[in-house]
PDB file of N, CA and C in Angstrom:
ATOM      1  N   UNK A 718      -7.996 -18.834  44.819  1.00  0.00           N
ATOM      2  CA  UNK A 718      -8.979 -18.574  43.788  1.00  0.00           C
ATOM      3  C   UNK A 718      -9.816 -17.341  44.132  1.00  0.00           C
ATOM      4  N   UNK A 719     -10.366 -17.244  45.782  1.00  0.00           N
ATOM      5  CA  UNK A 719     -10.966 -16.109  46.156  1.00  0.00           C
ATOM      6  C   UNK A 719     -10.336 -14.462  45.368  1.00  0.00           C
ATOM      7  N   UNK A 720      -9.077 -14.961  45.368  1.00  0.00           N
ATOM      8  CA  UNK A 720      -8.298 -13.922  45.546  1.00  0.00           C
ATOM      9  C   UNK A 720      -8.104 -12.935  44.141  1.00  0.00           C
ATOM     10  N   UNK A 721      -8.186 -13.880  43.019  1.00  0.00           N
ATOM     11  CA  UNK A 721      -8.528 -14.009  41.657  1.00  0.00           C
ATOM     12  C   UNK A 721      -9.449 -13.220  41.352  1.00  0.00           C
ATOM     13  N   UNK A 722     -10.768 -14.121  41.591  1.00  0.00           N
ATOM     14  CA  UNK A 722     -12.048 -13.042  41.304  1.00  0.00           C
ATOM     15  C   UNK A 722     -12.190 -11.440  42.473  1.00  0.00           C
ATOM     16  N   UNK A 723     -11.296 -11.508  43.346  1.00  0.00           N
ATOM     17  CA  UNK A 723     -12.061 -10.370  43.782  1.00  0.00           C
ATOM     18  C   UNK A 723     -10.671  -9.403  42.803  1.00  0.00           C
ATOM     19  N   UNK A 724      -9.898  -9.649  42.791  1.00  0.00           N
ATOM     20  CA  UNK A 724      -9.046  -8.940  41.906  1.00  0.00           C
ATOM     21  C   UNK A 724      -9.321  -8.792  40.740  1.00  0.00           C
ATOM     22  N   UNK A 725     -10.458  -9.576  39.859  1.00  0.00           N
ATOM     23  CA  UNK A 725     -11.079  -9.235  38.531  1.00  0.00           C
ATOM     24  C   UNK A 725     -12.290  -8.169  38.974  1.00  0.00           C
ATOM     25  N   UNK A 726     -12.799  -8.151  40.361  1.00  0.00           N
ATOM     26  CA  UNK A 726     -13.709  -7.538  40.433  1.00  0.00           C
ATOM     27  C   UNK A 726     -13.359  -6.086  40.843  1.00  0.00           C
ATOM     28  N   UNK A 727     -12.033  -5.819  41.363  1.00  0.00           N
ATOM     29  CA  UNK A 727     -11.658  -4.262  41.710  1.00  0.00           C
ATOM     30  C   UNK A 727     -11.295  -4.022  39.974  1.00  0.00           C
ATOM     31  N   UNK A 728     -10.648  -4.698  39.601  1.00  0.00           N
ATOM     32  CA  UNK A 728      -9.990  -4.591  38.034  1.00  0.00           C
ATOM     33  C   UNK A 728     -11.463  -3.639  37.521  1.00  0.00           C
ATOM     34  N   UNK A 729     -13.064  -4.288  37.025  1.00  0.00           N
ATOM     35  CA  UNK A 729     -13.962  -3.993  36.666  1.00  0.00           C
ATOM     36  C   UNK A 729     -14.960  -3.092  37.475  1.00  0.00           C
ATOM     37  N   UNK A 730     -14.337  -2.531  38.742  1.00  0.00           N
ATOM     38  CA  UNK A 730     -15.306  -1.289  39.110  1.00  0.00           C
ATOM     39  C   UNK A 730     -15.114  -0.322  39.216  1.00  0.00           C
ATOM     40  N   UNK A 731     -13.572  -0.197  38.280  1.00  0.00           N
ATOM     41  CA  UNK A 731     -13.097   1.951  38.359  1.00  0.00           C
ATOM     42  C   UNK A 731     -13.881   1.793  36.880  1.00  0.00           C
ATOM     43  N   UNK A 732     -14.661   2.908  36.546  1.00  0.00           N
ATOM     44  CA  UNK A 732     -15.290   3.301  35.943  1.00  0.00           C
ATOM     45  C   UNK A 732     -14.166   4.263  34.967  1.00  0.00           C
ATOM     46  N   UNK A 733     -13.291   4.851  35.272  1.00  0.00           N
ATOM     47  CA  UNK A 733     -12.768   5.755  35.034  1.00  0.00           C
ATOM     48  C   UNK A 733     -10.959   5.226  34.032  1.00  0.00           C
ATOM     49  N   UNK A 734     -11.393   4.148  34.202  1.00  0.00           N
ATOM     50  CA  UNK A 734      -9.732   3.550  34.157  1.00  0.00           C
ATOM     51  C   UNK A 734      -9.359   3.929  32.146  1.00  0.00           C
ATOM     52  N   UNK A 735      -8.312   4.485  32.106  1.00  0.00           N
ATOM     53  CA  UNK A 735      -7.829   4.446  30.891  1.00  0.00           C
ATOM     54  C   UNK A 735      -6.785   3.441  30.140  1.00  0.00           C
ATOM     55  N   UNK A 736      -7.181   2.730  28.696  1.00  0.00           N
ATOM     56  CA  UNK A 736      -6.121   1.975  28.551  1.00  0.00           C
ATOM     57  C   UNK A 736      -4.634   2.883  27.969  1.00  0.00           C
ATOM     58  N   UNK A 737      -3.774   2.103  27.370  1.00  0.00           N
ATOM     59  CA  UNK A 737      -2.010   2.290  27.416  1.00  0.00           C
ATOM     60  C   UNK A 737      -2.466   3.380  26.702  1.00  0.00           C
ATOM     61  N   UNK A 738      -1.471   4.264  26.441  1.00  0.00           N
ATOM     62  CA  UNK A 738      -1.519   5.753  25.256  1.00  0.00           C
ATOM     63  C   UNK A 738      -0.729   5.657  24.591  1.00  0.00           C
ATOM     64  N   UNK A 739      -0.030   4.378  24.348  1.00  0.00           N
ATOM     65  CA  UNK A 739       0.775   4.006  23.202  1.00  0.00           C
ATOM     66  C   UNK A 739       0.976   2.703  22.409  1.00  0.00           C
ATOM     67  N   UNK A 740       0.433   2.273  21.424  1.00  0.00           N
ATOM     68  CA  UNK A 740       0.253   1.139  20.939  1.00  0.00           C
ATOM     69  C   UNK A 740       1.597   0.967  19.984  1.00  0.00           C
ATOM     70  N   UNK A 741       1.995  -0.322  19.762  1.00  0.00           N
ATOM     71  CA  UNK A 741       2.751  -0.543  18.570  1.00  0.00           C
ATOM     72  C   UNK A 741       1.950  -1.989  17.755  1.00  0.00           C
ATOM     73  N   UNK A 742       2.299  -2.156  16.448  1.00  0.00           N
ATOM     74  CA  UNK A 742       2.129  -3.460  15.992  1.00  0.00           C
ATOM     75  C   UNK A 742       2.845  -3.788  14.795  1.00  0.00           C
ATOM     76  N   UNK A 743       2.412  -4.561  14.060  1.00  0.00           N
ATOM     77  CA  UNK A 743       3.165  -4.928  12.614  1.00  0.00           C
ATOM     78  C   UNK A 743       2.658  -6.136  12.215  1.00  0.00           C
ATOM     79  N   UNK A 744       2.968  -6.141  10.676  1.00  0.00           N
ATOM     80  CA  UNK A 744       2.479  -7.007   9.974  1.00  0.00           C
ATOM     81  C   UNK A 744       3.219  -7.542   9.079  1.00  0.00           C
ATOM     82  N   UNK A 745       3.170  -8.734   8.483  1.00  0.00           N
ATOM     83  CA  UNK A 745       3.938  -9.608   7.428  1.00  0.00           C
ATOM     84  C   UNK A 745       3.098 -10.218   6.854  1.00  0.00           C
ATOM     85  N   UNK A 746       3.124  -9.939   5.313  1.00  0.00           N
ATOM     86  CA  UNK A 746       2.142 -10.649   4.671  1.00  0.00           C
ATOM     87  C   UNK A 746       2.952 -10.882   3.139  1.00  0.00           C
ATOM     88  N   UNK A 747       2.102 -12.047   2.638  1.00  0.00           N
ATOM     89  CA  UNK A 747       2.597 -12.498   0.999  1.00  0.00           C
ATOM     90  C   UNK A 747       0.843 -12.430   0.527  1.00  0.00           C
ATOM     91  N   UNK A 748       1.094 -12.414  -0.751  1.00  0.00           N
ATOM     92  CA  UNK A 748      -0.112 -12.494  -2.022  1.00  0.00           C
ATOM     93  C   UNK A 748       0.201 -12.774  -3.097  1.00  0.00           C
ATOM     94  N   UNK A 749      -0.906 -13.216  -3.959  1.00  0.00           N
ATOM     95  CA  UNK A 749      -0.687 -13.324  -5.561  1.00  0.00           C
ATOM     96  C   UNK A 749      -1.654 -13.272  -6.141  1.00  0.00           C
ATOM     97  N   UNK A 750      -1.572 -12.143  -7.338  1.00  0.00           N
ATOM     98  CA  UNK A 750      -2.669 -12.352  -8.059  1.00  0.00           C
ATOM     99  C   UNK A 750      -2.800 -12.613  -9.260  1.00  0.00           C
ATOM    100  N   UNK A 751      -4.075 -12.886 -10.114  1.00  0.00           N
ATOM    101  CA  UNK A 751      -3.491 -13.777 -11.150  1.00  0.00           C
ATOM    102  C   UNK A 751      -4.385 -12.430 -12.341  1.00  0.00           C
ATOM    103  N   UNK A 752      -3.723 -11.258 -13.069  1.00  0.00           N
ATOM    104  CA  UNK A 752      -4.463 -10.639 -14.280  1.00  0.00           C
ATOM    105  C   UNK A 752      -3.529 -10.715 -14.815  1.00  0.00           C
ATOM    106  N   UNK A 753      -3.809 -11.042 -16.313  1.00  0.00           N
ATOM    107  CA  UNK A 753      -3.002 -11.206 -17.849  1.00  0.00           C
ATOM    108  C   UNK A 753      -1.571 -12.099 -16.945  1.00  0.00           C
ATOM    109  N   UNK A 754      -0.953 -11.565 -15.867  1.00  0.00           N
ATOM    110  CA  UNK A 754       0.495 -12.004 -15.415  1.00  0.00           C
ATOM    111  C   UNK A 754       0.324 -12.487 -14.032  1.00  0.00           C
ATOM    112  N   UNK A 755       1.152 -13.129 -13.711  1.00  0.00           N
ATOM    113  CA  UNK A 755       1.000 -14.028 -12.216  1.00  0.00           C
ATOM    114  C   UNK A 755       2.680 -12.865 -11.389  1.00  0.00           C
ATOM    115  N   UNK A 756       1.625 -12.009 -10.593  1.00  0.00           N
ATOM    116  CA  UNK A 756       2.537 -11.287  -9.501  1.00  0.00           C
ATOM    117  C   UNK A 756       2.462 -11.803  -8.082  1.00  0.00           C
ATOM    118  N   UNK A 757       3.230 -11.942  -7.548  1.00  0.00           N
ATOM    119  CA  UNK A 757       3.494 -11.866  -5.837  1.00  0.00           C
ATOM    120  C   UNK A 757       3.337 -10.518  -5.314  1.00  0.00           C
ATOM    121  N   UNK A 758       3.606 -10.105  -4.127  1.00  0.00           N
ATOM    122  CA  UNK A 758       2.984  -9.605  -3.096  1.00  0.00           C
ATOM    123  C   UNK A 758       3.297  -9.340  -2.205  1.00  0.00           C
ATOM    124  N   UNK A 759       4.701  -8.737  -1.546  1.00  0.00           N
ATOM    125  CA  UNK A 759       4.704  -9.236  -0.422  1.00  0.00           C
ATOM    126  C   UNK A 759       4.663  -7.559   0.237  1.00  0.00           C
ATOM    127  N   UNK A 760       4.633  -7.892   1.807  1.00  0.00           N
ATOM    128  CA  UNK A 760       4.375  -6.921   2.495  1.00  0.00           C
ATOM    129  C   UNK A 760       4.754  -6.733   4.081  1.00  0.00           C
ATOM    130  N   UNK A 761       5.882  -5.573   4.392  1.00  0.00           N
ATOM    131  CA  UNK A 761       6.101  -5.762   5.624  1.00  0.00           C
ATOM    132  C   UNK A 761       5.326  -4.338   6.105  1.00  0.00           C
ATOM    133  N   UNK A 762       5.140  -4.290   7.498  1.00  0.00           N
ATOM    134  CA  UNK A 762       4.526  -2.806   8.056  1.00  0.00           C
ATOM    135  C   UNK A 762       5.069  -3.163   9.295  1.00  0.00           C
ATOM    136  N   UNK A 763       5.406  -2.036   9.744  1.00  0.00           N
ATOM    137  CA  UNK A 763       5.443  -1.214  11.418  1.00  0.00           C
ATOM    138  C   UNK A 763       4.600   0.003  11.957  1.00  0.00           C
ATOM    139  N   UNK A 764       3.691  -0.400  12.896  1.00  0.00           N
ATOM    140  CA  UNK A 764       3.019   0.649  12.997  1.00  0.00           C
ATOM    141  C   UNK A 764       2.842   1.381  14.286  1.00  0.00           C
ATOM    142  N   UNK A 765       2.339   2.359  14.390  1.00  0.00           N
ATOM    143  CA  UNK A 765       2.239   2.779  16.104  1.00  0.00           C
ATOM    144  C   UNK A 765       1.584   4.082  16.548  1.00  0.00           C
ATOM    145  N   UNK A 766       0.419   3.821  17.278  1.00  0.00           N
ATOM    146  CA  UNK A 766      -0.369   4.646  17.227  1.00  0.00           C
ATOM    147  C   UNK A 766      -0.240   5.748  19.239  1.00  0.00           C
ATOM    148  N   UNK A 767      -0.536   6.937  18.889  1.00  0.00           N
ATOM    149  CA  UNK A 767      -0.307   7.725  20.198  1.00  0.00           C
ATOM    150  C   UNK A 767      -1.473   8.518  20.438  1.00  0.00           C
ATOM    151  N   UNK A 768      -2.188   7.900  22.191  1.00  0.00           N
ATOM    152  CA  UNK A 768      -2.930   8.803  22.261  1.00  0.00           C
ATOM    153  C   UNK A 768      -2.932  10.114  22.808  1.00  0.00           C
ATOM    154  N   UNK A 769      -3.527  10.913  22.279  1.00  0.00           N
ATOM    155  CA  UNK A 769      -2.997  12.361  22.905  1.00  0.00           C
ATOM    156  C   UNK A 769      -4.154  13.075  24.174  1.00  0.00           C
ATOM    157  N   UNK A 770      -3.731  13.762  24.818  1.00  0.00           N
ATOM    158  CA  UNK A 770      -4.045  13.857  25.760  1.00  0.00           C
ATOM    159  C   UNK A 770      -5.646  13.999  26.604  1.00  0.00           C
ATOM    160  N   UNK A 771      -6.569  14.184  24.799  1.00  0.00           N
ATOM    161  CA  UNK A 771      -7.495  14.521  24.899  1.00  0.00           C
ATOM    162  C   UNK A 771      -8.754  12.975  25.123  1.00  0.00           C
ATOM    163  N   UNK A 772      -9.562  13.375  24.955  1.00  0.00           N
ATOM    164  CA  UNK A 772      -9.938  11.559  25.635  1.00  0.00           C
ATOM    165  C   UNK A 772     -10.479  10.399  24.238  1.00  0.00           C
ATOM    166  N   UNK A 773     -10.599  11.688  22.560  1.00  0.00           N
ATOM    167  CA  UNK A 773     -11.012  10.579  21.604  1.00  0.00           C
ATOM    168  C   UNK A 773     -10.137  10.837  20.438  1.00  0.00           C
ATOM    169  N   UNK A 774      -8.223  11.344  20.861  1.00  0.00           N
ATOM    170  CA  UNK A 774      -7.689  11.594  19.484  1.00  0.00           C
ATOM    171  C   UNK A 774      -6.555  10.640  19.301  1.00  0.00           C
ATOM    172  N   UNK A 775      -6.614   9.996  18.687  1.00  0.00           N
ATOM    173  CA  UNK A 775      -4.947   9.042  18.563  1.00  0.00           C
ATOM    174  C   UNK A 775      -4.613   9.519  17.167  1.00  0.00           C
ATOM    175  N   UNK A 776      -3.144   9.724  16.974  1.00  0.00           N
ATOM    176  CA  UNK A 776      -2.128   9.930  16.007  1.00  0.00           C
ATOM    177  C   UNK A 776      -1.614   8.589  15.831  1.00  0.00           C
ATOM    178  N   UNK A 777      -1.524   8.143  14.097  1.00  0.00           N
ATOM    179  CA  UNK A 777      -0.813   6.666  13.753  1.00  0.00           C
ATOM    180  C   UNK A 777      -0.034   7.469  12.731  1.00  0.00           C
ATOM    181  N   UNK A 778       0.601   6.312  12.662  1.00  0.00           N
ATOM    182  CA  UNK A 778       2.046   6.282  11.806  1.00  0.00           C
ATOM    183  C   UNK A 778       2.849   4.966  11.523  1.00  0.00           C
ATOM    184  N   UNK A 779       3.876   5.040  10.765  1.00  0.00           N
ATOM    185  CA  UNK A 779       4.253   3.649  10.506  1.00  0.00           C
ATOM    186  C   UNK A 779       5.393   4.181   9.558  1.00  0.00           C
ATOM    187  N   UNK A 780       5.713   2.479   8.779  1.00  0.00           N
ATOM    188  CA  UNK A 780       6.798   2.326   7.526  1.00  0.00           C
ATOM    189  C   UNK A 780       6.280   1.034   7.173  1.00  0.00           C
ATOM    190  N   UNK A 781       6.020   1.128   6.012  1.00  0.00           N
ATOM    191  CA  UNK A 781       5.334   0.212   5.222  1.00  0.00           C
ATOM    192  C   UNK A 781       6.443  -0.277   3.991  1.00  0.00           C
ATOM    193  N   UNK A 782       7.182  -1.546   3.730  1.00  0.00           N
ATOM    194  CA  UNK A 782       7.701  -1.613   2.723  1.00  0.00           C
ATOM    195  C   UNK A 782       7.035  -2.959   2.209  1.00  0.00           C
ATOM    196  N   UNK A 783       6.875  -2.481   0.530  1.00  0.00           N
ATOM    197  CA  UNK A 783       6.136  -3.647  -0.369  1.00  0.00           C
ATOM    198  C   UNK A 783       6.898  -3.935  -1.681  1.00  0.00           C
ATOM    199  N   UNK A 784       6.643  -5.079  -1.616  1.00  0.00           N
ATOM    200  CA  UNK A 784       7.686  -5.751  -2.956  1.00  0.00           C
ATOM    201  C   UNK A 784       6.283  -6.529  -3.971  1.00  0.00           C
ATOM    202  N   UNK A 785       5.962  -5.823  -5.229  1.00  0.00           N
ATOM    203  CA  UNK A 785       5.455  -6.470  -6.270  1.00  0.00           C
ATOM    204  C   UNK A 785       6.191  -6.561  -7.070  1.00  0.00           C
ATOM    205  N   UNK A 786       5.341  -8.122  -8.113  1.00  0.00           N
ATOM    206  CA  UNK A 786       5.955  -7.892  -9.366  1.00  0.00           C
ATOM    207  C   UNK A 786       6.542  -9.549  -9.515  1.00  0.00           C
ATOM    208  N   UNK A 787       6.426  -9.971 -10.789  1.00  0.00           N
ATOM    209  CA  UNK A 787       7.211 -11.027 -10.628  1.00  0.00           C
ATOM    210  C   UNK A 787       8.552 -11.634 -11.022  1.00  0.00           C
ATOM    211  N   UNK A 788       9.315 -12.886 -10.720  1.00  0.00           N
ATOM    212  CA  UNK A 788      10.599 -12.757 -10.589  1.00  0.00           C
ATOM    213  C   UNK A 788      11.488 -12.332 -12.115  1.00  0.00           C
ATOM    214  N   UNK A 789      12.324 -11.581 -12.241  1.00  0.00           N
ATOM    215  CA  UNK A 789      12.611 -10.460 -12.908  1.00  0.00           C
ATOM    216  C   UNK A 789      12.357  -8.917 -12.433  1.00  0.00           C
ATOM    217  N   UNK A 790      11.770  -8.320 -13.094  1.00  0.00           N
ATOM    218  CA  UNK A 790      11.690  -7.411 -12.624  1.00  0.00           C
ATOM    219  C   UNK A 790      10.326  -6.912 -11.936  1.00  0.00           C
ATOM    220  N   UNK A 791      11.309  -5.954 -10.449  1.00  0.00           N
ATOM    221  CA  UNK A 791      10.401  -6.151  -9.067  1.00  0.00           C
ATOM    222  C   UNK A 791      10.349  -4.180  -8.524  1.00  0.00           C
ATOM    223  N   UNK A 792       8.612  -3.923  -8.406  1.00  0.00           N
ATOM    224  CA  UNK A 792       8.851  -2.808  -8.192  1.00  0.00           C
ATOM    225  C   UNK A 792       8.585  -2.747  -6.405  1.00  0.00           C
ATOM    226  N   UNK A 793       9.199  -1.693  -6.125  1.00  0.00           N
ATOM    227  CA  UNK A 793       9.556  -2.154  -5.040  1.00  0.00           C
ATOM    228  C   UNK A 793       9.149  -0.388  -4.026  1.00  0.00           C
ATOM    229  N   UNK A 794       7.985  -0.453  -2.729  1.00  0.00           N
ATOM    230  CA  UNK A 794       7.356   0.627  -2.370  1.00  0.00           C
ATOM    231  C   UNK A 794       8.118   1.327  -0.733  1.00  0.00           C
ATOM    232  N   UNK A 795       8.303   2.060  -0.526  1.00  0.00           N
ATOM    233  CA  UNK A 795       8.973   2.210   0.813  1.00  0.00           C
ATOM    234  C   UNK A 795       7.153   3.615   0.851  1.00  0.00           C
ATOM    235  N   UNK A 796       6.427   3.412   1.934  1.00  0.00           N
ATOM    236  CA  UNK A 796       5.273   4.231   2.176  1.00  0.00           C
ATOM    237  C   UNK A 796       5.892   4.877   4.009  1.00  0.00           C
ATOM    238  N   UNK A 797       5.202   5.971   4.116  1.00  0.00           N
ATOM    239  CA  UNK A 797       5.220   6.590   5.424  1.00  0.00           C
ATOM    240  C   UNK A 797       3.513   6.855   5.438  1.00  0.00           C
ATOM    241  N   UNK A 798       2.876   6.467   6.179  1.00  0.00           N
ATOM    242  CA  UNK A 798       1.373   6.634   6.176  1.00  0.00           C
ATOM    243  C   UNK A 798       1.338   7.527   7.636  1.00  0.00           C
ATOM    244  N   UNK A 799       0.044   8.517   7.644  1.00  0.00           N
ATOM    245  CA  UNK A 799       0.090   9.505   8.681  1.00  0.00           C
ATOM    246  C   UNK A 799      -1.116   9.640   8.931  1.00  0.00           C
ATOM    247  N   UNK A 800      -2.097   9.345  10.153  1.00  0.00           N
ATOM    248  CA  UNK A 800      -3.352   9.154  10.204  1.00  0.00           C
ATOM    249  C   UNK A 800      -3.951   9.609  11.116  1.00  0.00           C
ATOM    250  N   UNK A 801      -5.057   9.879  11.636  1.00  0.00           N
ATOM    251  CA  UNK A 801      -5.697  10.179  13.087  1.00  0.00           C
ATOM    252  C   UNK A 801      -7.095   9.429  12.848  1.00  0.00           C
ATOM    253  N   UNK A 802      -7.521   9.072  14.239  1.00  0.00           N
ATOM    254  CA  UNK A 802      -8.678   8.431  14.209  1.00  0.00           C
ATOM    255  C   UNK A 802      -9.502   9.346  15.799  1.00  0.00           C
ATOM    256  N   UNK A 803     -10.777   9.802  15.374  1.00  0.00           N
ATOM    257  CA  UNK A 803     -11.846   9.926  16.077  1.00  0.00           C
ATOM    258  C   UNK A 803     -12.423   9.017  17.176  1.00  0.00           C
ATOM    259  N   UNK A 804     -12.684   8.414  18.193  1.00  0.00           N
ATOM    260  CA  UNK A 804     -13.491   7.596  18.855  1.00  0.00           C
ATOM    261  C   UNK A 804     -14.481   8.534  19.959  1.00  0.00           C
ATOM    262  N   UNK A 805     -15.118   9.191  19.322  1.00  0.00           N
ATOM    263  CA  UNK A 805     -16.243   9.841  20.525  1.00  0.00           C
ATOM    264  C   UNK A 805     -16.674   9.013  21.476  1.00  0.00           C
ATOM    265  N   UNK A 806     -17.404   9.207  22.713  1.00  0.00           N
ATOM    266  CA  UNK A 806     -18.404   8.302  22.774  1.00  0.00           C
ATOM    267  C   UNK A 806     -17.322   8.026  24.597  1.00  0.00           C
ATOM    268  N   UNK A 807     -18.757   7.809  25.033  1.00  0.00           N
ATOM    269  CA  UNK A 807     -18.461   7.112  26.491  1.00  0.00           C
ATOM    270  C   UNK A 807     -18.378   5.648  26.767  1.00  0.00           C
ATOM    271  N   UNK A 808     -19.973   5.165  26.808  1.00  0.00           N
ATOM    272  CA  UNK A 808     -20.172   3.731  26.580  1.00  0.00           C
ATOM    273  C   UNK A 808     -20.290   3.181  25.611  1.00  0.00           C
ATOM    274  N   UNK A 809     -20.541   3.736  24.342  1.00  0.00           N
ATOM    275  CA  UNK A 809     -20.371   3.016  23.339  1.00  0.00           C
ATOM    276  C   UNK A 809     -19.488   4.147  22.241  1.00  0.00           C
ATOM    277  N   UNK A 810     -18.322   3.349  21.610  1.00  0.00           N
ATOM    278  CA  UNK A 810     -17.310   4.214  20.532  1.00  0.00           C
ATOM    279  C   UNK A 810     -17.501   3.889  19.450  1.00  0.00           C
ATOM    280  N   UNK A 811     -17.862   5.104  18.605  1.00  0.00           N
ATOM    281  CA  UNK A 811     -17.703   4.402  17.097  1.00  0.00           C
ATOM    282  C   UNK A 811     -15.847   5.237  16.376  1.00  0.00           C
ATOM    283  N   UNK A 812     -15.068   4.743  15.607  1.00  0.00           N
ATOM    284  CA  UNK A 812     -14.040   5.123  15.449  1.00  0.00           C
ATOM    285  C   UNK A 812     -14.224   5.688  13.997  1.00  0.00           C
ATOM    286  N   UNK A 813     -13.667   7.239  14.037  1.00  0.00           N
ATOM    287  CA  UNK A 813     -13.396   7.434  12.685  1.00  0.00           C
ATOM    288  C   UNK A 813     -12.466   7.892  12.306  1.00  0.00           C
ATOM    289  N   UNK A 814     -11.301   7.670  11.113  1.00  0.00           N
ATOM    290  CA  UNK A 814     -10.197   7.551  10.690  1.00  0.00           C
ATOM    291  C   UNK A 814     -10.078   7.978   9.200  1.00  0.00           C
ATOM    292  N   UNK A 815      -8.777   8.730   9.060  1.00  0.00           N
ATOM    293  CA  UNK A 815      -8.308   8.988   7.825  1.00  0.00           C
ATOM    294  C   UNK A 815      -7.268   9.638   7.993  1.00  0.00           C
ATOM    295  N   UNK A 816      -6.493   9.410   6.754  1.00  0.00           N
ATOM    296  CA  UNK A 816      -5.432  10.222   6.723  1.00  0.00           C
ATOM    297  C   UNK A 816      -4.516   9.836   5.346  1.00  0.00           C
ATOM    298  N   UNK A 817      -2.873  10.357   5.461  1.00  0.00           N
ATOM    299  CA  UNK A 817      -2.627  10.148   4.208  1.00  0.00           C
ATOM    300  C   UNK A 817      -0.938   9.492   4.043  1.00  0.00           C
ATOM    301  N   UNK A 818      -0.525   9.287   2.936  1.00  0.00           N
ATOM    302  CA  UNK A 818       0.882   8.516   3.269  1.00  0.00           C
ATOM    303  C   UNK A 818       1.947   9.251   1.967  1.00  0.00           C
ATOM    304  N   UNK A 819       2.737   9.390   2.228  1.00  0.00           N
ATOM    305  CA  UNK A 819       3.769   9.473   1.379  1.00  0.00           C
ATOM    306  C   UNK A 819       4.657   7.585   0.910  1.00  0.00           C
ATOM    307  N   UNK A 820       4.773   7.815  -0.815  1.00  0.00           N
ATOM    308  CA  UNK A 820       5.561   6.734  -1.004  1.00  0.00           C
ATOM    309  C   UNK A 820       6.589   7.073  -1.854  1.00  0.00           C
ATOM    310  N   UNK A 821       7.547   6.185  -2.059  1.00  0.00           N
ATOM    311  CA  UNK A 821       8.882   5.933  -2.877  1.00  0.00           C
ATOM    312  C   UNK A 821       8.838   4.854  -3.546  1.00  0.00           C
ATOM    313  N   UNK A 822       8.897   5.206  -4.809  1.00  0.00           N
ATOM    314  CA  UNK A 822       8.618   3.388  -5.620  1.00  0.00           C
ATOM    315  C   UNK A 822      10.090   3.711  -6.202  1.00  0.00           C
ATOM    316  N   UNK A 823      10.858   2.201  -6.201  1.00  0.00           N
ATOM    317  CA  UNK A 823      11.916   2.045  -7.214  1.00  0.00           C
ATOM    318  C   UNK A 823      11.881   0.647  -8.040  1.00  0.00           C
ATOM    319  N   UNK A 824      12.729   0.557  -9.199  1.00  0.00           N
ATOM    320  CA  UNK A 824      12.441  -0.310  -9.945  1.00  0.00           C
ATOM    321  C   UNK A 824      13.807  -1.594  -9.299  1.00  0.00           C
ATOM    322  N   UNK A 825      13.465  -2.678  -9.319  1.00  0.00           N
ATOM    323  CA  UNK A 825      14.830  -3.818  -9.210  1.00  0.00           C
ATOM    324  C   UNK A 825      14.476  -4.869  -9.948  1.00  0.00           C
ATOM    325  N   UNK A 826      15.802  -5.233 -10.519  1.00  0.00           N
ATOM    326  CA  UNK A 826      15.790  -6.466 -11.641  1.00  0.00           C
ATOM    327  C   UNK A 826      16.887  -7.491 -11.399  1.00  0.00           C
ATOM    328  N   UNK A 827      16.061  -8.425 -10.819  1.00  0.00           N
ATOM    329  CA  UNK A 827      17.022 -10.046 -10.580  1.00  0.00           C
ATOM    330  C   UNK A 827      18.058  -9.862 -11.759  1.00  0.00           C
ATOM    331  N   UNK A 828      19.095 -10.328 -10.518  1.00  0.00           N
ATOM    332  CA  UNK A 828      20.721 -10.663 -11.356  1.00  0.00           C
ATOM    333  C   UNK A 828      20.604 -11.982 -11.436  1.00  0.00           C
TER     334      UNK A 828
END
């Protein structure tokens, strides 16, 4: 157990330590909403962000594909989103972000 905490305690006294410079993640999601027509929702993403060499710039990116619309006919989104985010700051970061995406919509109709 000694051995534990003093290893949480070298872990917490480099001052200097940087985390990974490459993140990945992703998401899966469903929805529905209900105006004049009852649509679904659904939603896959891959995403992955790189930090660059400097100490507050990360580059994101991804592939985003979304399926609205309900059963019949389904429009259907393939997105490339392209982003950078700001985090100034030593001890305390505030993050700021924007950027922009390219999409592809096509139309599909249940056989």
């Amino acid at each position: 157990m000694k051995k534990y905490i003093l290893l949480c305690f070298l872990f917490l006294a480099f001052k200097n330590v940087n985390a990974q410079k490459f993140e990945t993640g992703g998401t899966i999601g469903y929805g529905r909403a209900y105006y004049h027509i009852s649509e679904n929702n659904y939603n896959i993403e891959a995403t992955a962000s790189i930090k660059l060499d400097t100490i507050f710039l990360w580059l994101n990116s991804g592939l985003v594909f979304q399926r609205r619309g309900k059963p019949g006919p389904w429009l259907n989104f393939f997105k490339l989103p392209v982003g950078i985010d700001l985090a100034p700051g030593r001890r305390l970061r505030y993050v700021f972000g924007g950027g922009l995406y390219m999409s592809y919509c096509f139309a599909e109709q249940d056989v």
